[in-house]
Amino acid sequence: MKIIRVGLDVPVATLFDYRADDVGADDVGRRVLVPFGKRTAVGIIVEIAATSEVPVHRLKSALRVLRDTPALFTDDLRLLRFASDYYHHALGPVLMNALPARLRRVHALQRPVEACFVLTTSGEAADFAQLPARAVVKRRLLDLLKQQRALDAAAVKTVAPTARAALKQLIASGWVERQNVAPRTPAPGPHSAAAGPALTPEQAEAVRAVCARRDAFQPFLLLGVTGSGKTEIYLRAVDAVLRAGRQALLLVPEIALTPQLEAMIRERFPATTLVSLHSALNETERLQHWLAAQAGRARIVLGTRLAVFAPLPELGIIIVDEEQDASFKQMEGLRYSARDLAVVRAQQRSVPVVLGSATPALETYYNAANGRYQLLTLAQRINAAPPRIACISTRGEKLEDGLSQPLLAAIAARLARKEQSLVFINRRGYAPVLMCHACGWLSGCHRCSAQLVLHLRDRRLHCHHCGYQAPVPVTCPECGNQELAPLGQGTQRVEAALAQHFPRARILRIDRDSTRRKLSWHAMRRQIHAREIDILVGTQILAKGHDFPHLNLVGVVNADSLLYSTDFRAPERLFALLTQVAGRAGRGDMQGEVLIQTEFPQHPLYAALQRQDYAAFARDLLAERRQAGFPPFVCQALLRAEAPRLETALAYLARAARIAKTLAQGVTIYDPVPAGMVRLAGRERAQLLVQAESRVRLQSFLAAWHARLAAEPSTRARWSLDVDPLEF
Ligand code: ADP
Ligand code: ZN
Ligand code: ZN
């Protein structure tokens, strides 16, 4: 009798044992249908064993091993196991969540999406000369099948309009058959790449360094100022990897906003199959792309954080662009860092990993500074001089809806020269809060510790955290006063103020509200490039990776709100954000100008930003962190708890802290505290920080602690562990 250990999407740390006699070693990593309680569930076979701790007579039998798709490879399973161990998240859900949604369902592949066509044995042996001379399409199909061994439906279609009919006849005659599984190994066409620009010496050195380590694990930090040509390094490194017959994985923060990168890659490697993996794809596309990666047909995978788990049998390099970006960290469920897992995966597979950024995470910079990562520096901007950055002191100044006179004058000057300006403000909506000046009432969300943002277009108050909406009240709910005033600025208000001040300027607002509506992002970009826009107003979605060749002034409004935050990572994030925004200004012979409105023009962060000296800034921050005992000098984990009432969450954490203290050796257990944002969507949250100087020590403590917590009787608080937390 054989026993299979199966991972299921249930939040317990164990695997489930079933009897299954028709399994072989190559079924490890395959999906399997099993009875679970009263239902049938899909799981993944993790191991095949001879014995079980469950008495034999109580073992149920697996219903069916699903062989319609290939098994997960051992190497991919290894990464998922690591994620499960390191983030202390049950293996079953980790495995199942790595599958495209359609493969998680019991009736996933009733209609196979990945059909392909191959020659049968008699087709192989057949003499095509027998075919009548007019059977041109059939002949072409057969020739192609011989050459490429398998064709998918899309490839068939490209042969001729009548190719499908011809194929049907070939199937009827027994020469061709349909397979529901894509070919395991494709015949990768000869690799070809369009010519790129001649590399600068800095770039050439970086490419040389990466290519020199092609067959070994080596993390690189590619520290390159905005516009220094990091993308070109990625393309060259990918080229080398493709040439060697391997696959490349590129991770980017937000794929919806980076169609440029995809277009650039396709242009450089026109004959290479690239697939994307991100949440904007529908389920069928996700499945197809995932299967293409697994089958090795896709040679380049471009995706957001979830793509770090993409099955890649011939992985040759991983690249993480804007590696500091917060979106690489998943904030719920398996709280993983795709950037960190990329490094782990590269190590497991003995391939290089390139982390690129102008402003890396301090953790990453520290790894480069101490030699664990190889540092590659690109200090020169390619097409332009670095932008001139200056502060406008707003202390005691009268502002026009948040805009200072010097900023307005600078915009006017650009308008006169028909150049574009960008006003950056990191808040969407009209005003972040509505206020009653009679009694001090502020529009708050009753479900969150947050304020309701005034949106003018629909005249409603919106909570940006939980989605709650309400009409704008006519009178103050507290005192009945009829004069409620918007307080502070959002993108809509700045847009309105600019429209009033520059009635003839063509203004385009770009934030999450505007990209959801009317014009697609693509259309907006086209307008900007065609110089149909004079002033852009936008949030950080404008900051990332776009090049606007006619933009030469960037004004930053309201940056100070991030300057004095309780989060110790706030300065690092603000520096990164402002560097990105500043990078939008200037091009070619136009020197860009960046004006930052601030009440604290002397603040060291702004001073460092003006010098565009990330390294110096990072060294200072690292010194502070070392002194204060913050990461990267300690390793942290957060036990998060939430409940209808804060006391419940805190009481749970107090009990967890007592348990922790019985286990902790060399681990500091802090007191439970309310979360930075206590209420969210009607639930109240608290957290308990634990930290240690050594990762190994913290991990062994977490394993023991987590096991104890999981064994506790159930509580009214919902809890989860966040290893290497980024938000407090
Ligand atoms: P980064 O990602 O570092 O901010 P990009 O990769 O966007 O910078 O490069 C900035 C610009 O320089 C792009 O338009 C790119 O096409 C161009 N570029 C990159 N490398 C070269 C080169 N060696 N010669 C000429 N232009 C280059
Ligand atoms: Zn009032
Ligand atoms: Zn809310």
PDB file of C-alpha atoms and ligand atoms in Angstrom, residues 436 439 476 479, ligand 2:
ATOM      1  CA  CYS A 436     -16.697  72.046  11.103  1.00  0.00           C
ATOM      2  CA  CYS A 439     -17.247  72.738  16.924  1.00  0.00           C
ATOM      3  CA  CYS A 476     -22.425  69.392  10.907  1.00  0.00           C
ATOM      4  CA  CYS A 479     -23.649  70.920  16.112  1.00  0.00           C
TER       5      CYS A 479
HETATM    6 ZN    ZN B   2     -19.980  71.381  14.251  1.00  0.00          ZN
END
